[in-house]
Short mmCIF file of C-alpha atoms and ligand atoms in Angstrom, two decimals:
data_model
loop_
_atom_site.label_atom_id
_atom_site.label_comp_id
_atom_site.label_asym_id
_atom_site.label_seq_id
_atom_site.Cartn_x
_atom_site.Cartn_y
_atom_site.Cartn_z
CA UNK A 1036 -33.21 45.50 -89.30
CA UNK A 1037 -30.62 42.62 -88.91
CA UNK A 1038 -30.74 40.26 -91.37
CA UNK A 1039 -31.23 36.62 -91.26
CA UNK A 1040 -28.43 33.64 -91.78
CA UNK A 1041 -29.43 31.41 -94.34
CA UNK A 1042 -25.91 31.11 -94.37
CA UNK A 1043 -26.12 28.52 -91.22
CA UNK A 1044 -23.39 26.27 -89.91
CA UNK A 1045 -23.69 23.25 -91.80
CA UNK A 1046 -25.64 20.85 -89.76
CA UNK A 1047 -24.47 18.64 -87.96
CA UNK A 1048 -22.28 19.84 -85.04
CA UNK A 1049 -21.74 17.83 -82.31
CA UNK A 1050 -22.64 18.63 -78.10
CA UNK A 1051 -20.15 19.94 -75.99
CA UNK A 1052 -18.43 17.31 -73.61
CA UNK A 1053 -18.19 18.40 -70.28
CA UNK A 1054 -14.69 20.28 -70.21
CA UNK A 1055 -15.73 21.96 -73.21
CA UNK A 1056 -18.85 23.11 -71.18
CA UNK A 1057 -17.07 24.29 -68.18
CA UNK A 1058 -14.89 26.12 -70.50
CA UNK A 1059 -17.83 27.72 -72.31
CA UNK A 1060 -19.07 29.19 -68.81
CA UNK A 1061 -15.84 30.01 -67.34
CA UNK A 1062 -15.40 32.30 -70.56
CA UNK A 1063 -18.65 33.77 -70.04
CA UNK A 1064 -18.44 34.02 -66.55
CA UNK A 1065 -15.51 35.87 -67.17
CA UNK A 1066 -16.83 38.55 -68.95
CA UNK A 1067 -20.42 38.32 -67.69
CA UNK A 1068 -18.34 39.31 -64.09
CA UNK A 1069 -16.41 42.20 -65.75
CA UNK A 1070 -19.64 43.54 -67.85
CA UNK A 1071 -20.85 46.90 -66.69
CA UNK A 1072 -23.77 47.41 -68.75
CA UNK A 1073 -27.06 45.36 -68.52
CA UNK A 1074 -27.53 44.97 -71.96
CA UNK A 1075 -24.23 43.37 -72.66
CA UNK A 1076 -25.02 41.10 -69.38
CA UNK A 1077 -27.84 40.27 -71.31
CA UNK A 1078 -26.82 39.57 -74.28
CA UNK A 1079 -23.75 37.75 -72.65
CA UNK A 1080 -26.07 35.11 -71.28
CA UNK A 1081 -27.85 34.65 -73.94
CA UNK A 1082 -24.49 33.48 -75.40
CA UNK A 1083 -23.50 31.48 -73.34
CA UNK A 1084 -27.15 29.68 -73.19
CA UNK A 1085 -26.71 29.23 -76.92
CA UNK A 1086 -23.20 27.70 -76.81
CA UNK A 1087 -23.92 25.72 -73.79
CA UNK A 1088 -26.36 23.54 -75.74
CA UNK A 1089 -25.36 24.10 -79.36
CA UNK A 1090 -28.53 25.97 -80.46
CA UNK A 1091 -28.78 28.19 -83.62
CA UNK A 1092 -30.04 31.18 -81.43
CA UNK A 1093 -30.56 32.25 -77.74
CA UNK A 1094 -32.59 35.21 -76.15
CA UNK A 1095 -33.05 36.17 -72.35
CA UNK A 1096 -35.87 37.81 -72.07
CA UNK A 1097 -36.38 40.29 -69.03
CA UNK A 1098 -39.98 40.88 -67.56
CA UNK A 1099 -40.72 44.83 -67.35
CA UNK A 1100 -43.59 44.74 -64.77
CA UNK A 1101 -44.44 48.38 -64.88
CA UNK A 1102 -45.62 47.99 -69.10
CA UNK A 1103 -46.69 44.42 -68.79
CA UNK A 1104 -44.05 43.68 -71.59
CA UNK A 1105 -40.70 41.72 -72.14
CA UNK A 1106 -37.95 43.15 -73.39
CA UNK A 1107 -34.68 41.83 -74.76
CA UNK A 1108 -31.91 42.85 -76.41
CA UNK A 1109 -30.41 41.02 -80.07
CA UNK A 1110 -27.07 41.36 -81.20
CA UNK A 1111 -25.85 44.08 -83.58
CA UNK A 1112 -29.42 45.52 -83.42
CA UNK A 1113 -29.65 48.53 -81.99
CA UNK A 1114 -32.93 48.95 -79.90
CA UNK A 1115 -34.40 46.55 -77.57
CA UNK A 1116 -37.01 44.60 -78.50
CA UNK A 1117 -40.26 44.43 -76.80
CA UNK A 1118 -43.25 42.19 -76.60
CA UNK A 1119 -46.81 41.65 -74.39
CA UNK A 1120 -45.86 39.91 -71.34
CA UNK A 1121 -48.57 37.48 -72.92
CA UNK A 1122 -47.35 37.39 -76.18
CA UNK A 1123 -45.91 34.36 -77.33
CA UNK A 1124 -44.05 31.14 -76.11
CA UNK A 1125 -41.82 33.16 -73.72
CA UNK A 1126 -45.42 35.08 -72.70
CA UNK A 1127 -47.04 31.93 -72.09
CA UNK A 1128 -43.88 30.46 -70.24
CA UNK A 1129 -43.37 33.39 -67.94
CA UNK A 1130 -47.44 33.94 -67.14
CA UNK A 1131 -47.78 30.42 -66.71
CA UNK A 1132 -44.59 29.37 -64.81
CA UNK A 1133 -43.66 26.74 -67.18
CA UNK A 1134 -40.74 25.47 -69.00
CA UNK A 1135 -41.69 24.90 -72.37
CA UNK A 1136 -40.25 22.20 -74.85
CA UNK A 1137 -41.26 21.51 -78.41
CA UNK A 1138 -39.63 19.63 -81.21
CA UNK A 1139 -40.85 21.06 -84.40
CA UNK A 1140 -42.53 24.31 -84.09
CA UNK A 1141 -44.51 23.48 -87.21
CA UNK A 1142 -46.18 20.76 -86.25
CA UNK A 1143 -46.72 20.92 -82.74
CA UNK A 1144 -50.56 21.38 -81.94
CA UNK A 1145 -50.64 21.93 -77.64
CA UNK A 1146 -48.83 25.74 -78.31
CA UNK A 1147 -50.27 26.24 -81.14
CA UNK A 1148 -51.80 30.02 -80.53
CA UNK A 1149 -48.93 31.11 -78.86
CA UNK A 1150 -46.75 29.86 -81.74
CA UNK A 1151 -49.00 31.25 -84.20
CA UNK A 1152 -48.47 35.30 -82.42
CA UNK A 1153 -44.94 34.10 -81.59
CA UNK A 1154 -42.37 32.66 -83.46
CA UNK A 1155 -44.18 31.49 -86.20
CA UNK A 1156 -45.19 34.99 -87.14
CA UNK A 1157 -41.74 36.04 -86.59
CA UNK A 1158 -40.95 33.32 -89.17
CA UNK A 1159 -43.33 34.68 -91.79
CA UNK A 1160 -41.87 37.91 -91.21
CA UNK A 1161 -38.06 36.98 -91.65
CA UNK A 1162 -38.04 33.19 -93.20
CA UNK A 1163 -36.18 32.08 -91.03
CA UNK A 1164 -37.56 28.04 -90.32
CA UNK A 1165 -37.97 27.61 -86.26
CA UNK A 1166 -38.15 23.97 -85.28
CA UNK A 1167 -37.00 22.52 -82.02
CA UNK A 1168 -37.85 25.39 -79.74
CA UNK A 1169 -37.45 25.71 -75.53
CA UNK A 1170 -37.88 28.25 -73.00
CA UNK A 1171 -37.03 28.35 -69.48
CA UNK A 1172 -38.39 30.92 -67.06
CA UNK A 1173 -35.93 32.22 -64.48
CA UNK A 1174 -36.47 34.09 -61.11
CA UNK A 1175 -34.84 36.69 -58.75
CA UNK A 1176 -33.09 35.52 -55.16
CA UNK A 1177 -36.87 35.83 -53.72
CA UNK A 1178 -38.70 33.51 -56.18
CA UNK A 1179 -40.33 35.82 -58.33
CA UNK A 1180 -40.22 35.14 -61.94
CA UNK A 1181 -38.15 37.48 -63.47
CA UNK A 1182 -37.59 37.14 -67.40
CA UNK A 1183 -37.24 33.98 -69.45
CA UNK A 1184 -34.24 31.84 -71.40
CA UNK A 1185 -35.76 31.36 -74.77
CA UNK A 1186 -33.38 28.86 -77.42
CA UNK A 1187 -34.50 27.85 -81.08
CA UNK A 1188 -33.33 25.06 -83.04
CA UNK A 1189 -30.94 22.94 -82.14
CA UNK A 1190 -27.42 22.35 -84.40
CA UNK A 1191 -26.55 18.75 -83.87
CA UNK A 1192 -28.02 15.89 -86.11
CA UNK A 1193 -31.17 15.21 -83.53
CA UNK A 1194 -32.38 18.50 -84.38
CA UNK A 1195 -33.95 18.27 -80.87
CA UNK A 1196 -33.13 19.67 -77.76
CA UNK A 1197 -32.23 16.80 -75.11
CA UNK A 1198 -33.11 16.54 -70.86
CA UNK A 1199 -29.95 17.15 -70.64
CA UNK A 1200 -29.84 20.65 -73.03
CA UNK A 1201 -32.91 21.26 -70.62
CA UNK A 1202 -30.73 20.97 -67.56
CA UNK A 1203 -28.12 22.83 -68.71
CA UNK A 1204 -30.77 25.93 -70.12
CA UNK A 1205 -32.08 25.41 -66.84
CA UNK A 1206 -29.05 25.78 -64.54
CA UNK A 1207 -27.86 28.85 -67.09
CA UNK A 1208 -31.27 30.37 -66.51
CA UNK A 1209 -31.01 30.30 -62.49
CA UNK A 1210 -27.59 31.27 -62.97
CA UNK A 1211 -28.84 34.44 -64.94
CA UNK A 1212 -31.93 35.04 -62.26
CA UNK A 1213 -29.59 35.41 -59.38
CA UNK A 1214 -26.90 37.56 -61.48
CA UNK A 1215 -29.35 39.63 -63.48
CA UNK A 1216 -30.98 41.09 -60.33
CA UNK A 1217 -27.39 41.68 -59.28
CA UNK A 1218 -26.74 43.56 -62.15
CA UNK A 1219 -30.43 45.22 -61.90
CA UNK A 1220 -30.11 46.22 -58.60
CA UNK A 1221 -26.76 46.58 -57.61
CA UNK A 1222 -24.04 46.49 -60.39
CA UNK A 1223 -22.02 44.91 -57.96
CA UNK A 1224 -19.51 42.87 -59.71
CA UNK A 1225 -18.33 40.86 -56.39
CA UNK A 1226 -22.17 40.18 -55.92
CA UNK A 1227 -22.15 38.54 -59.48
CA UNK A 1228 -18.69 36.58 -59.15
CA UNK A 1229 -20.35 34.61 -55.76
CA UNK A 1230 -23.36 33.66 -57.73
CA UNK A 1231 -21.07 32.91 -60.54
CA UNK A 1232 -19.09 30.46 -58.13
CA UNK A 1233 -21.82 29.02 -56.05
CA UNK A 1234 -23.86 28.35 -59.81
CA UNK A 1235 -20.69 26.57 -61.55
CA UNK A 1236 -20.09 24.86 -57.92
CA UNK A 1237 -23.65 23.23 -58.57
CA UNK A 1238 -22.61 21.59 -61.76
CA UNK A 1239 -20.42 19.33 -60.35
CA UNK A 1240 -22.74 18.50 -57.47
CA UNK A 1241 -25.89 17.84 -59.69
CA UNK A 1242 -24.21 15.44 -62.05
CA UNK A 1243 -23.45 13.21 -58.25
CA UNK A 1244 -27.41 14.26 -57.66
CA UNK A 1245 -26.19 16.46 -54.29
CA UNK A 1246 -28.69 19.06 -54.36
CA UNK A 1247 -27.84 22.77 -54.49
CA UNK A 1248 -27.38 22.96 -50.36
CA UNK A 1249 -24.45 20.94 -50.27
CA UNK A 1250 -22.19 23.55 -52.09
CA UNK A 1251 -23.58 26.16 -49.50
CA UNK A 1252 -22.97 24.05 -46.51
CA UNK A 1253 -19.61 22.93 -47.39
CA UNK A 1254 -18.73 26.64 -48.16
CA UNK A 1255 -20.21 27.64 -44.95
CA UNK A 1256 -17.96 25.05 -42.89
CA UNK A 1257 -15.20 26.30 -44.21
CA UNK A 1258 -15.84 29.41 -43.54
CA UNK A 1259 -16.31 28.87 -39.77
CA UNK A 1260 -13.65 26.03 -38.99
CA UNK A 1261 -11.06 28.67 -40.61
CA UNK A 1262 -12.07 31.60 -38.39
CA UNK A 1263 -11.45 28.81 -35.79
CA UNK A 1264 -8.59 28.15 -36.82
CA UNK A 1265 -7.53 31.74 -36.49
CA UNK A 1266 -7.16 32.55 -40.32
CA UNK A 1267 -7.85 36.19 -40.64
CA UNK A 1268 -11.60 37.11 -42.33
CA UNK A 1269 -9.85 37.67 -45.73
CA UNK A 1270 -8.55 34.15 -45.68
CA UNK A 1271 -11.98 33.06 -44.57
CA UNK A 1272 -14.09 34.72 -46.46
CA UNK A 1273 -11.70 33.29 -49.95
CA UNK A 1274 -11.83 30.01 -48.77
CA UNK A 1275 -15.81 30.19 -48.35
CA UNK A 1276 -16.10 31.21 -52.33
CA UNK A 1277 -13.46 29.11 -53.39
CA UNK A 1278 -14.43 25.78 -51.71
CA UNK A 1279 -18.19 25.36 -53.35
CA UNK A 1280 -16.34 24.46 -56.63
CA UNK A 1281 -14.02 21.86 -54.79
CA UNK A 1282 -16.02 18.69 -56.60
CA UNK A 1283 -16.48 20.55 -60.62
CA UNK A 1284 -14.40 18.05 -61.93
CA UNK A 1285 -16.86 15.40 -61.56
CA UNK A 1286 -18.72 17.94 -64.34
CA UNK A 1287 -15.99 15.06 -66.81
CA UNK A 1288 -17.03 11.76 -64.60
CA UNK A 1289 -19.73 9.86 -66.92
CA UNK A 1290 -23.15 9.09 -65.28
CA UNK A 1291 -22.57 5.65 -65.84
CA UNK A 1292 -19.73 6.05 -62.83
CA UNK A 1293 -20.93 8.83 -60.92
CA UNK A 1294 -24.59 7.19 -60.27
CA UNK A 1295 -23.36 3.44 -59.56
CA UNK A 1296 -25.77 2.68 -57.01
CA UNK A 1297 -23.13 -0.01 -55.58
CA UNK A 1298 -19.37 -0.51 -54.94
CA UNK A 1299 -17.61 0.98 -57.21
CA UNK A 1300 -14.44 -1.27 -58.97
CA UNK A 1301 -11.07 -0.79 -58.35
CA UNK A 1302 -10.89 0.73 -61.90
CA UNK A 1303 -14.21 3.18 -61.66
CA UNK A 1304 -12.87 4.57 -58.15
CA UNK A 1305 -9.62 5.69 -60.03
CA UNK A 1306 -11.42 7.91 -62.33
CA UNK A 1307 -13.04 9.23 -60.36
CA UNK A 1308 -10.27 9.97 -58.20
CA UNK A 1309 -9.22 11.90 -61.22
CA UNK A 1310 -11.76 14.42 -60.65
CA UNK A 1311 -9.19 16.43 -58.44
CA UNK A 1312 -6.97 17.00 -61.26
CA UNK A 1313 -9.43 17.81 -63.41
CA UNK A 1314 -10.82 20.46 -61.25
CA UNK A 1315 -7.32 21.57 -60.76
CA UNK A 1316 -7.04 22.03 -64.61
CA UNK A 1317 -10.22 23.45 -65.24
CA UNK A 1318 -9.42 26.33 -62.46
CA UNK A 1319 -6.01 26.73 -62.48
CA UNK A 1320 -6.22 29.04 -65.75
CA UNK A 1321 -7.65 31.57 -63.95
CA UNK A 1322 -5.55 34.65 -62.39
CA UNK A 1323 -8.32 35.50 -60.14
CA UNK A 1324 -7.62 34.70 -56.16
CA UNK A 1325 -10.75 32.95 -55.89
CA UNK A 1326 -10.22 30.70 -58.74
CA UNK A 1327 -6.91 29.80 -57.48
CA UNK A 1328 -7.56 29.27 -54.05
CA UNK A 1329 -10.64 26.89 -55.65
CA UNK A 1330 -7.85 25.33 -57.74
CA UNK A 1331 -5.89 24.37 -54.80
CA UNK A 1332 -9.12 23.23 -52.74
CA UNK A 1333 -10.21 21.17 -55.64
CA UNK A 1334 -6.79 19.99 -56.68
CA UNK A 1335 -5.98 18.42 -52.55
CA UNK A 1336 -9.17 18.09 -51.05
CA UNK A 1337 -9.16 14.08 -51.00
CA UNK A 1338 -5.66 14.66 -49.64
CA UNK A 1339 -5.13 12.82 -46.11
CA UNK A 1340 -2.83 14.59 -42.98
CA UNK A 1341 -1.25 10.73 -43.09
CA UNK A 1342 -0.23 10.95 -46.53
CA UNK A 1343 -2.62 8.07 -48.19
CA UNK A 1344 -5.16 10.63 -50.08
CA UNK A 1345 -4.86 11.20 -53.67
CA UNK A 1346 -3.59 12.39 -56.36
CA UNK A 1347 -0.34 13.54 -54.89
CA UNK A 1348 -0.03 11.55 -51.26
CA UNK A 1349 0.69 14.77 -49.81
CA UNK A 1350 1.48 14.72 -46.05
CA UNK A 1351 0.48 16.75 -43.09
CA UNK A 1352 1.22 20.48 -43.64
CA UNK A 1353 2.54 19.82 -47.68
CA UNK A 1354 -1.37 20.29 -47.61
CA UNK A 1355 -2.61 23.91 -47.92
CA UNK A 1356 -4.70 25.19 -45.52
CA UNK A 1357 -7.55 25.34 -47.34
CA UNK A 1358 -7.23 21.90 -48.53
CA UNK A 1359 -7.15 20.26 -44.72
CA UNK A 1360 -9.95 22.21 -43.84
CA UNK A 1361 -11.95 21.48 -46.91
CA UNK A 1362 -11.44 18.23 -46.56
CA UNK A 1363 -13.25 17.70 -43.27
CA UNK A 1364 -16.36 20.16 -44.69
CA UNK A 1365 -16.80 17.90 -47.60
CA UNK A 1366 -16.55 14.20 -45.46
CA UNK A 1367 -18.97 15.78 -42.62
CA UNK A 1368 -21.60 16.75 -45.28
CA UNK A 1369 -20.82 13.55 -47.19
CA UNK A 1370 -21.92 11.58 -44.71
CA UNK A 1371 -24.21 13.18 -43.22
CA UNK A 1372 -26.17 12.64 -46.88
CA UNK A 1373 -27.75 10.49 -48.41
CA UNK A 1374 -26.29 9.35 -51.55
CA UNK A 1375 -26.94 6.53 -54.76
CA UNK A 1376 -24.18 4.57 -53.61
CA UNK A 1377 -25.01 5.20 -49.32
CA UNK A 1378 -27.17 6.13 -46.92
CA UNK A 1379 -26.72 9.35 -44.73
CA UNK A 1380 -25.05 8.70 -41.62
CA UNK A 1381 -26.18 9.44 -37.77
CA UNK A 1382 -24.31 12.48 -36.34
CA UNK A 1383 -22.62 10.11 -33.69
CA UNK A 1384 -21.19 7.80 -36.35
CA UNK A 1385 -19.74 10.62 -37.82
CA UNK A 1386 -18.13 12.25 -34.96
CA UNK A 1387 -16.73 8.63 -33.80
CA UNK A 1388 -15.07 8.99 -37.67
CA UNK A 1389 -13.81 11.78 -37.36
CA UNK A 1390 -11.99 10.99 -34.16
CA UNK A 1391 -10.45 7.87 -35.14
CA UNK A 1392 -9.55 10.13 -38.23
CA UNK A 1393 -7.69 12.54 -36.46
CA UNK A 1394 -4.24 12.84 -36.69
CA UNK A 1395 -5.30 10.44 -39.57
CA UNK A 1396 -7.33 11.15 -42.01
CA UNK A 1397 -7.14 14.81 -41.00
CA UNK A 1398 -5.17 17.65 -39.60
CA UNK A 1399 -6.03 17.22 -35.94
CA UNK A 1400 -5.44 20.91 -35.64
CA UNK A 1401 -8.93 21.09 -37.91
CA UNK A 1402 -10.69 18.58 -35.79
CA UNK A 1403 -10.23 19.77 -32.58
CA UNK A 1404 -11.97 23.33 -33.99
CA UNK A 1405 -14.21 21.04 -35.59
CA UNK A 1406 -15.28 20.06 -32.25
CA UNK A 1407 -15.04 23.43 -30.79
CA UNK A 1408 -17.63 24.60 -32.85
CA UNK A 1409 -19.93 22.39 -32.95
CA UNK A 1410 -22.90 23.82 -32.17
CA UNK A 1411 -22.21 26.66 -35.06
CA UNK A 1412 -21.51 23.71 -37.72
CA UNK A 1413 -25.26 22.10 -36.43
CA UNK A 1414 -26.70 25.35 -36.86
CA UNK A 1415 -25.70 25.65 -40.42
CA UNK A 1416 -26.72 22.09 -40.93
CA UNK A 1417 -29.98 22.47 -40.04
CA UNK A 1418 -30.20 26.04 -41.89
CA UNK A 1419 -29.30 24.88 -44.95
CA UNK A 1420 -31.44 21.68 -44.95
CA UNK A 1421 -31.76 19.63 -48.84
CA UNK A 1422 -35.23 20.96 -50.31
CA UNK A 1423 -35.24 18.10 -52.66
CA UNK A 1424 -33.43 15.19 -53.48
CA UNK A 1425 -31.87 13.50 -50.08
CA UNK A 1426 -31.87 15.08 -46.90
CA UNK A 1427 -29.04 15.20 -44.29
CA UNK A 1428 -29.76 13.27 -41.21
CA UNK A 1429 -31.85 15.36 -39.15
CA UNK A 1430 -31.71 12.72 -36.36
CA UNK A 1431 -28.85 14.83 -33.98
CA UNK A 1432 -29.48 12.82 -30.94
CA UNK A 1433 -28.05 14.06 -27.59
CA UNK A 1434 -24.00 12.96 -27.49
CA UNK A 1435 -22.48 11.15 -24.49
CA UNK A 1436 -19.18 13.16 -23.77
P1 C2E B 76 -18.66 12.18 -52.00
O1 C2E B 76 -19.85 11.29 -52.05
O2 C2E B 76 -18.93 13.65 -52.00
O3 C2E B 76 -17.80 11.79 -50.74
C1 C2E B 76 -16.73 12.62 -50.33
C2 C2E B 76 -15.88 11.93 -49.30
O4 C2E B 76 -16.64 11.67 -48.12
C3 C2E B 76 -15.34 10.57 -49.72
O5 C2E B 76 -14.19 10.69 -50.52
C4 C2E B 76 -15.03 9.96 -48.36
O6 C2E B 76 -13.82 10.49 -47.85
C5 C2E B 76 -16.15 10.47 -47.50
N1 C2E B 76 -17.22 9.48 -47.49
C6 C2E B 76 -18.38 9.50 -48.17
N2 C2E B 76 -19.13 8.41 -47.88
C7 C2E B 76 -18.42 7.67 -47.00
C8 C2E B 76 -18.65 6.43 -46.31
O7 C2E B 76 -19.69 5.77 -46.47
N3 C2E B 76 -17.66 5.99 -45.46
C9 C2E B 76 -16.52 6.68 -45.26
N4 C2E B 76 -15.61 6.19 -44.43
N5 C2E B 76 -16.26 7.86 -45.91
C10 C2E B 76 -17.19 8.35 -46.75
P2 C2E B 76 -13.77 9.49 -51.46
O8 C2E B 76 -13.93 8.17 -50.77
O9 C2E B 76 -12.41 9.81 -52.01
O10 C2E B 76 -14.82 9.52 -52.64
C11 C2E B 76 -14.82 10.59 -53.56
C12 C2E B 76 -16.06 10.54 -54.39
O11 C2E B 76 -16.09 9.31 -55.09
C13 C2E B 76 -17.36 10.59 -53.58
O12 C2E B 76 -17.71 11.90 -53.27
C14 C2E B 76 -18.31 9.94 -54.57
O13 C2E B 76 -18.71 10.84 -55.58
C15 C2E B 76 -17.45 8.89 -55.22
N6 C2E B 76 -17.61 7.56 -54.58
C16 C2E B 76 -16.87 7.03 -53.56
N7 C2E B 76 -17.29 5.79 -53.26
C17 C2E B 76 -18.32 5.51 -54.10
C18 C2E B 76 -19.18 4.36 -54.29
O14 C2E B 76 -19.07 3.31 -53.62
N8 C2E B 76 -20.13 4.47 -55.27
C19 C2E B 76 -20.27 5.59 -56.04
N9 C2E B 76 -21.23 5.64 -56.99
N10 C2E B 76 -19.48 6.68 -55.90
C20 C2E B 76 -18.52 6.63 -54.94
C1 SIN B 77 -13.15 36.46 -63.97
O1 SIN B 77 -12.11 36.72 -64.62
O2 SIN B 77 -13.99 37.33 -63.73
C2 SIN B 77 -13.39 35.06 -63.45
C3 SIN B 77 -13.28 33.92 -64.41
C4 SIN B 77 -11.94 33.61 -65.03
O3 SIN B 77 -10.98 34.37 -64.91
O4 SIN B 77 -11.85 32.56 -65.68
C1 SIN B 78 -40.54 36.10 -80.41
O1 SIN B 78 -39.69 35.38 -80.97
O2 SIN B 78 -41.06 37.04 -81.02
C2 SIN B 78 -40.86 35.85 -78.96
C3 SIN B 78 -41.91 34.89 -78.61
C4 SIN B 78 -41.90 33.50 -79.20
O3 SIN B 78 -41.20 33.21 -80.15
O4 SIN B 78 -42.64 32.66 -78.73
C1 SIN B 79 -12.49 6.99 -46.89
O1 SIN B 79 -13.45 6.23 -47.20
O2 SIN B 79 -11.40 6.91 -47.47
C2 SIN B 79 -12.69 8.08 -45.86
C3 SIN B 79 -12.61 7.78 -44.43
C4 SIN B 79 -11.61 6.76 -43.94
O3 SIN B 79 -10.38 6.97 -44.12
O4 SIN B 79 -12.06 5.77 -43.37
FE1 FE B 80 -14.26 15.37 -54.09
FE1 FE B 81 -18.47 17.34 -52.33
#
């Protein structure tokens, strides 16, 4: 039987800021990706869930729907542990469908009986003292719930789990939902890496409240205007995974900036110009081809064929490949959304942009296969339509040629 740490970090620690967060997943992502056993997976996320959000402990729990039980695996312990699927805060979470949040475990009343044959009977057991207390459900790629992010007390001097540790449990746990099946099902380790990428690609795009989509359309884009261009499939199909994690380093742009309804000073804009270089940072450690093709995407994607984009003022073809075509993904899904500081644009508007941009703005070269394939670029538009949050403009009206 493992023992308990009475020993405990001295409280307080302090949360993560946001390049310490990336770092945390990269790490885990790392190994998470090169794990070939599901209990290390497991144990892995759990991990990185507890680092994440600077909790004193972290389980994933996995639903086992042939016994009706979840399961779990702890640290230097050498069997699984196993529970009712009712059993519990994580029972009641994962029957219910319900993220559950709860800031001292003692005195909380509304989960009382599932405290009571949960982790306050664990607590008798072991004396150890549970107080903040949060569990997340997570589900496979078809919606079914599939096991459940459970995190107890929380190190820093609140001694409460925040919205924001919620969001962060939260985008761990669908990070683990798509990856664990994955692993469950496959053991594919490319499988993993995408939902890796597309997950971390998120984070930068929910802190500017883009919903999920826009990751997947930009990446999709891509993946078409390079075909286009007559990159081979290899080329293509590295751009597509690398591009969703163009914007991450706005993961390091406060709230404050990022949310500004209105214009933005002259002073605001430049830091958040920065978040190129930041990305480029964050990815650039990475010897993985996928990390450094996002690297380069991230690092020139605000880059203009004229030579007036930032940071460097690169010019024409000083811009990789990736980086031109990335460019014109991101400002066609830009605008075509709504966002705090604008409202979505009308497909004509856009096209007009983009050519008065051309030759401009960007690569004409990209353009003109923009163009081209049109009608494959409208289809993934309207595929991968915003299920919450701000739509793109649905309103493609008929275009005069
Ligand atoms: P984003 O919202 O993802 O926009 C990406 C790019 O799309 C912009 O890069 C720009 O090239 C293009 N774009 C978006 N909206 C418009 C528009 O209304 N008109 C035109 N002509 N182009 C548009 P940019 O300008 O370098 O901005 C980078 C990021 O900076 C934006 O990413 C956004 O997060 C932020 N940002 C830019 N302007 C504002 C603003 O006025 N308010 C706030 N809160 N954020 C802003
Ligand atoms: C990996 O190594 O599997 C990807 C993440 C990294 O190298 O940082
Ligand atoms: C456990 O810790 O035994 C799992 C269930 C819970 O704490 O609510
Ligand atoms: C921008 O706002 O910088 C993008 C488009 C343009 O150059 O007008
Ligand atoms: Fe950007
Ligand atoms: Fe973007």
């Amino acid at each position: 039987m493992e023992h308990e740490r009475f020993d405990l970090e001295p409280l307080p620690r302090r949360d993560l800021d946001p390049q310490e967060l990336l770092r945390v997943i990269f790490d885990y992502a790392a190994k998470i990706a090169s794990a070939r056993i599901l209990e290390h997976v497991l144990l892995l996320m759990a991990d990185m869930g507890r680092d994440m959000i600077v909790s004193d402990r972290c389980t994933v729990w996995l639903l086992d729907v042939n016994k009706n039980e979840l399961w779990s695996k702890v640290a230097h312990g050498l069997d699984e542990i196993r529970i009712p699927k009712t059993a519990g805060l994580v029972g009641y979470a994962v029957t219910h469908d319900k993220a559950v949040f709860i800031d001292d475990a003692y005195t909380n009343e509304e989960y009382q009986p599932y405290l009571l044959n949960g982790a306050l009977l664990t607590d008798q057991q072991t004396g150890y003292r549970t107080k903040a207390l949060m569990v997340i459900p997570f589900r496979n790629n078809q919606g079914e719930i599939i096991g459940a992010y459970q995190a107890i007390n929380k190190m820093t001097a609140t001694e409460q789990f925040s919205a924001k540790d919620m969001e962060y449990l939260t985008l761990a746990a669908s990070y683990a939902g798509k990856s664990l099946e994955s692993a469950l099902l496959t053991n594919e380790i490319e499988e993993t890496q995408k939902e890796i990428i597309f997950t971390i690609g998120e984070i930068g795009e929910c802190r500017s409240k883009e919903t999920g989509n826009h990751v997947k359309r930009v990446a999709e884009y891509s993946y078409v205007l390079a075909l286009g261009l007559g990159l081979s499939h290899e080329e293509a199909a590295l751009l597509k995974m690398a591009s969703p994690m163009h914007d991450i380093g706005k993961m390091a742009i406060p709230d404050a900036i990022l949310m500004k309804p209105g214009k933005l000073t002259e002073e605001e804009f430049n830091r958040i110009q920065n978040h190129t270089v930041i990305g480029y940072h964050l990815l650039k450690a990475s010897k993985r081809p996928i990390l450094q093709s996002a690297a380069t995407v991230a690092y020139e994607h605000h880059e203009k064929w004229n030579g007036t984009g930032y940071p460097r003022g690169l010019r024409g073809e000083e811009i990789h490949i990736f980086g031109r075509i990335t460019a014109i993904a991101d400002v066609f899904d830009a605008l075509g959304s709504e966002r705090v500081y604008k409202k979505a644009w009308e497909l004509d508007r856009i096209l007009e942009l983009f050519k008065a941009e051309r030759g401009e703005h960007f690569d004409p070269a990209v353009v003109d296969v923009f163009f081209h394939k049109l009608p494959d670029i409208l289809q993934i538009r309207d595929t991968y339509v915003d299920t919450h949050g701000e739509k793109p403009s649905l309103k493609t009206k008929k275009r005069r040629h």
